[in-house]
CSV table of C-alpha atoms in Angstrom, one decimal:
chain,number,residue,atom,x,y,z
A,1,MET,CA,-108.2,-15.7,-62.0
A,2,PRO,CA,-108.3,-15.1,-58.2
A,3,GLY,CA,-108.0,-11.6,-56.9
A,4,ASN,CA,-109.8,-9.5,-59.5
A,5,HIS,CA,-112.3,-8.5,-56.9
A,6,PRO,CA,-111.2,-5.3,-55.2
A,7,LYS,CA,-112.2,-6.6,-51.7
A,8,ASP,CA,-109.9,-9.7,-52.0
A,9,PRO,CA,-108.2,-10.0,-48.6
A,10,LYS,CA,-105.1,-11.7,-50.1
A,11,GLU,CA,-104.5,-8.9,-52.6
A,12,LYS,CA,-104.9,-6.3,-49.8
A,13,SER,CA,-102.5,-8.2,-47.6
A,14,LEU,CA,-100.0,-8.5,-50.4
A,15,LYS,CA,-100.2,-4.8,-51.1
A,16,ASP,CA,-100.0,-3.9,-47.5
A,17,SER,CA,-96.8,-5.9,-47.0
A,18,GLY,CA,-95.2,-4.8,-50.2
A,19,ALA,CA,-95.3,-8.3,-51.7
A,20,PHE,CA,-97.8,-7.6,-54.4
A,21,ASN,CA,-96.2,-8.6,-57.8
A,22,THR,CA,-96.6,-6.1,-60.6
A,23,HIS,CA,-94.4,-8.0,-63.1
A,24,PRO,CA,-96.3,-9.8,-65.9
A,25,VAL,CA,-96.0,-13.5,-65.3
A,26,THR,CA,-96.4,-15.7,-68.5
A,27,ASP,CA,-95.1,-19.0,-67.1
A,28,SER,CA,-97.5,-21.8,-67.7
A,29,LEU,CA,-97.6,-22.8,-64.0
A,30,PHE,CA,-99.2,-19.5,-63.1
A,31,ILE,CA,-101.6,-19.6,-66.1
A,32,THR,CA,-102.9,-23.2,-65.8
A,33,ASN,CA,-102.9,-23.8,-62.0
A,34,ASP,CA,-104.9,-21.8,-59.5
A,35,PHE,CA,-102.5,-22.7,-56.7
A,36,PHE,CA,-99.9,-20.5,-58.2
A,37,ASP,CA,-100.8,-16.8,-57.7
A,38,PRO,CA,-99.0,-14.3,-60.0
A,39,ARG,CA,-99.8,-11.6,-57.5
A,40,ASP,CA,-97.6,-13.1,-54.8
A,41,LEU,CA,-94.1,-11.8,-55.4
A,42,VAL,CA,-92.4,-14.3,-53.0
A,43,GLN,CA,-94.1,-17.2,-54.7
A,44,VAL,CA,-93.2,-15.9,-58.2
A,45,LYS,CA,-89.6,-15.4,-57.3
A,46,TYR,CA,-89.3,-18.8,-55.6
A,47,GLU,CA,-90.9,-20.6,-58.6
A,48,MET,CA,-88.6,-18.8,-61.0
A,49,LEU,CA,-85.5,-20.0,-59.0
A,50,ARG,CA,-87.0,-23.5,-58.8
A,51,LYS,CA,-87.5,-23.6,-62.6
A,52,VAL,CA,-83.9,-22.8,-63.2
A,53,HIS,CA,-82.4,-25.0,-60.5
A,54,LYS,CA,-84.7,-28.0,-60.6
A,55,LYS,CA,-86.0,-28.0,-64.1
A,56,SER,CA,-82.8,-26.7,-65.8
A,57,GLU,CA,-84.6,-23.9,-67.6
A,58,PRO,CA,-82.3,-21.3,-69.1
A,59,ILE,CA,-82.0,-18.2,-66.8
A,60,SER,CA,-82.9,-15.7,-69.6
A,61,HIS,CA,-86.1,-17.7,-70.4
A,62,ALA,CA,-87.1,-18.2,-66.8
A,63,ALA,CA,-86.5,-14.6,-65.9
A,64,SER,CA,-88.5,-13.2,-68.8
A,65,SER,CA,-91.4,-15.7,-68.3
A,66,PHE,CA,-91.6,-14.6,-64.6
A,67,GLY,CA,-91.4,-10.9,-65.5
A,68,PHE,CA,-87.8,-10.2,-64.4
A,69,SER,CA,-84.5,-9.3,-66.1
A,70,ARG,CA,-81.4,-11.5,-66.0
A,71,PRO,CA,-79.7,-9.1,-63.5
A,72,SER,CA,-82.8,-9.3,-61.3
A,73,PHE,CA,-82.7,-13.1,-61.4
A,74,TYR,CA,-79.1,-13.1,-60.2
A,75,LYS,CA,-79.9,-10.7,-57.4
A,76,ILE,CA,-82.9,-12.8,-56.3
A,77,ALA,CA,-80.8,-15.9,-56.5
A,78,ALA,CA,-78.1,-14.4,-54.3
A,79,ASP,CA,-80.6,-13.1,-51.8
A,80,PHE,CA,-82.2,-16.6,-51.6
A,81,GLU,CA,-78.8,-18.3,-51.3
A,82,ARG,CA,-77.8,-15.9,-48.5
A,83,GLU,CA,-81.1,-15.7,-46.5
A,84,GLY,CA,-83.4,-18.5,-47.7
A,85,ILE,CA,-87.0,-17.7,-48.3
A,86,CYS,CA,-86.7,-14.5,-46.2
A,87,GLY,CA,-84.4,-13.2,-48.9
A,88,LEU,CA,-87.3,-13.2,-51.3
A,89,LEU,CA,-89.3,-10.8,-49.2
A,90,PRO,CA,-89.4,-7.2,-50.5
A,91,ARG,CA,-87.3,-4.6,-48.8
A,92,LYS,CA,-87.6,-0.9,-48.5
A,93,ARG,CA,-85.3,1.0,-50.8
A,94,GLY,CA,-82.8,3.6,-49.7
A,95,PRO,CA,-80.5,4.1,-46.7
A,96,ARG,CA,-81.2,2.0,-43.6
A,97,GLY,CA,-80.2,4.6,-41.1
A,98,GLY,CA,-78.6,8.0,-40.3
A,99,TYR,CA,-75.2,7.5,-41.8
A,100,LYS,CA,-74.1,11.0,-40.6
A,101,LEU,CA,-75.1,10.3,-37.1
A,102,THR,CA,-72.0,8.2,-36.2
A,103,GLY,CA,-71.2,7.1,-32.6
A,104,GLU,CA,-69.0,10.1,-32.2
A,105,VAL,CA,-71.7,12.6,-33.2
A,106,LEU,CA,-74.3,10.8,-31.0
A,107,GLU,CA,-71.9,11.0,-28.1
A,108,PHE,CA,-71.5,14.8,-28.7
A,109,ILE,CA,-75.3,15.1,-28.7
A,110,GLU,CA,-75.6,13.0,-25.6
A,111,GLN,CA,-73.0,15.2,-23.7
A,112,ASP,CA,-75.0,18.3,-24.7
A,113,ARG,CA,-78.3,16.7,-23.5
A,114,GLN,CA,-76.8,15.9,-20.1
A,115,LYS,CA,-76.0,19.6,-19.4
A,116,GLU,CA,-78.2,21.6,-17.1
A,117,GLN,CA,-78.9,24.0,-20.0
A,118,PRO,CA,-78.8,21.9,-23.3
A,119,MET,CA,-78.5,23.9,-26.6
A,120,SER,CA,-81.5,24.5,-28.7
A,121,THR,CA,-81.8,22.3,-31.8
A,122,ALA,CA,-80.7,25.2,-34.1
A,123,ALA,CA,-77.6,25.9,-31.9
A,124,LEU,CA,-76.8,22.1,-31.7
A,125,LEU,CA,-77.0,21.8,-35.5
A,126,GLU,CA,-74.6,24.7,-35.9
A,127,LYS,CA,-72.2,23.2,-33.3
A,128,ILE,CA,-72.3,19.8,-35.0
A,129,GLU,CA,-71.5,21.4,-38.4
A,130,GLU,CA,-68.7,23.5,-36.9
A,131,HIS,CA,-67.2,20.6,-34.9
A,132,PHE,CA,-67.6,17.7,-37.4
A,133,GLY,CA,-68.0,19.5,-40.7
A,134,ILE,CA,-71.3,17.8,-41.6
A,135,LYS,CA,-74.8,19.2,-42.0
A,136,ILE,CA,-77.6,17.2,-40.3
A,137,HIS,CA,-81.2,17.7,-41.1
A,138,ARG,CA,-83.2,19.2,-38.2
A,139,ARG,CA,-85.6,16.2,-38.2
A,140,SER,CA,-82.7,13.7,-38.0
A,141,LEU,CA,-81.3,15.5,-35.0
A,142,GLU,CA,-84.7,15.7,-33.3
A,143,LYS,CA,-85.2,11.9,-33.9
A,144,ALA,CA,-81.7,11.1,-32.5
A,145,VAL,CA,-82.4,13.2,-29.4
A,146,ARG,CA,-85.7,11.4,-28.8
A,147,ARG,CA,-83.9,8.0,-29.1
A,148,LEU,CA,-81.2,9.1,-26.7
A,149,GLU,CA,-83.7,10.4,-24.2
A,150,LYS,CA,-85.7,7.1,-24.5
A,151,LYS,CA,-82.5,5.1,-23.9
A,152,ARG,CA,-81.6,7.2,-20.9
A,153,ALA,CA,-85.1,6.8,-19.4
A,154,GLN,CA,-84.9,3.0,-19.9
A,155,LYS,CA,-81.5,2.9,-18.1
A,156,ILE,CA,-82.9,4.9,-15.2
A,157,GLN,CA,-86.0,2.6,-15.0
A,158,ALA,CA,-83.8,-0.5,-15.1
A,159,LYS,CA,-81.6,0.9,-12.2
A,160,ASP,CA,-84.7,1.7,-10.2
A,161,GLN,CA,-86.0,-1.9,-10.7
A,162,ASP,CA,-82.6,-3.4,-9.7
A,163,GLY,CA,-82.5,-1.2,-6.6
A,164,GLN,CA,-85.9,-2.3,-5.3
């Protein structure tokens, strides 16, 4: 089977991208044919969907032979239906952004940053909690401030280029 060697570049690439399959694949395609790589999560998911939709294999059988549960099959199928092959790519788990840092909170931070004497991070965290009733982690605030400063610098640079 390909990829048993620790220096295999495909295995390294799959692991680096998060697309390395750890599910046990027992489907005959992956056992009898070298083209089908059980380490490739995207290929495994695609072939599982194809088996059900083109070969009319029962969902429960296809899911188990490709190392997934029935609920996982339905999620994979929905992702594929919505996004095509990109829907089969792995995603990072967890929140996708600072849900506490709403537009209103960011505006509050921006207004403070524009003052001649902006508040310290600790003071700003206190003011945000007092004003909005939410606690924001220090690092989240520091990252938000950096993003706002970067945006401001880009706006200034764009104005300078337009004026020349």
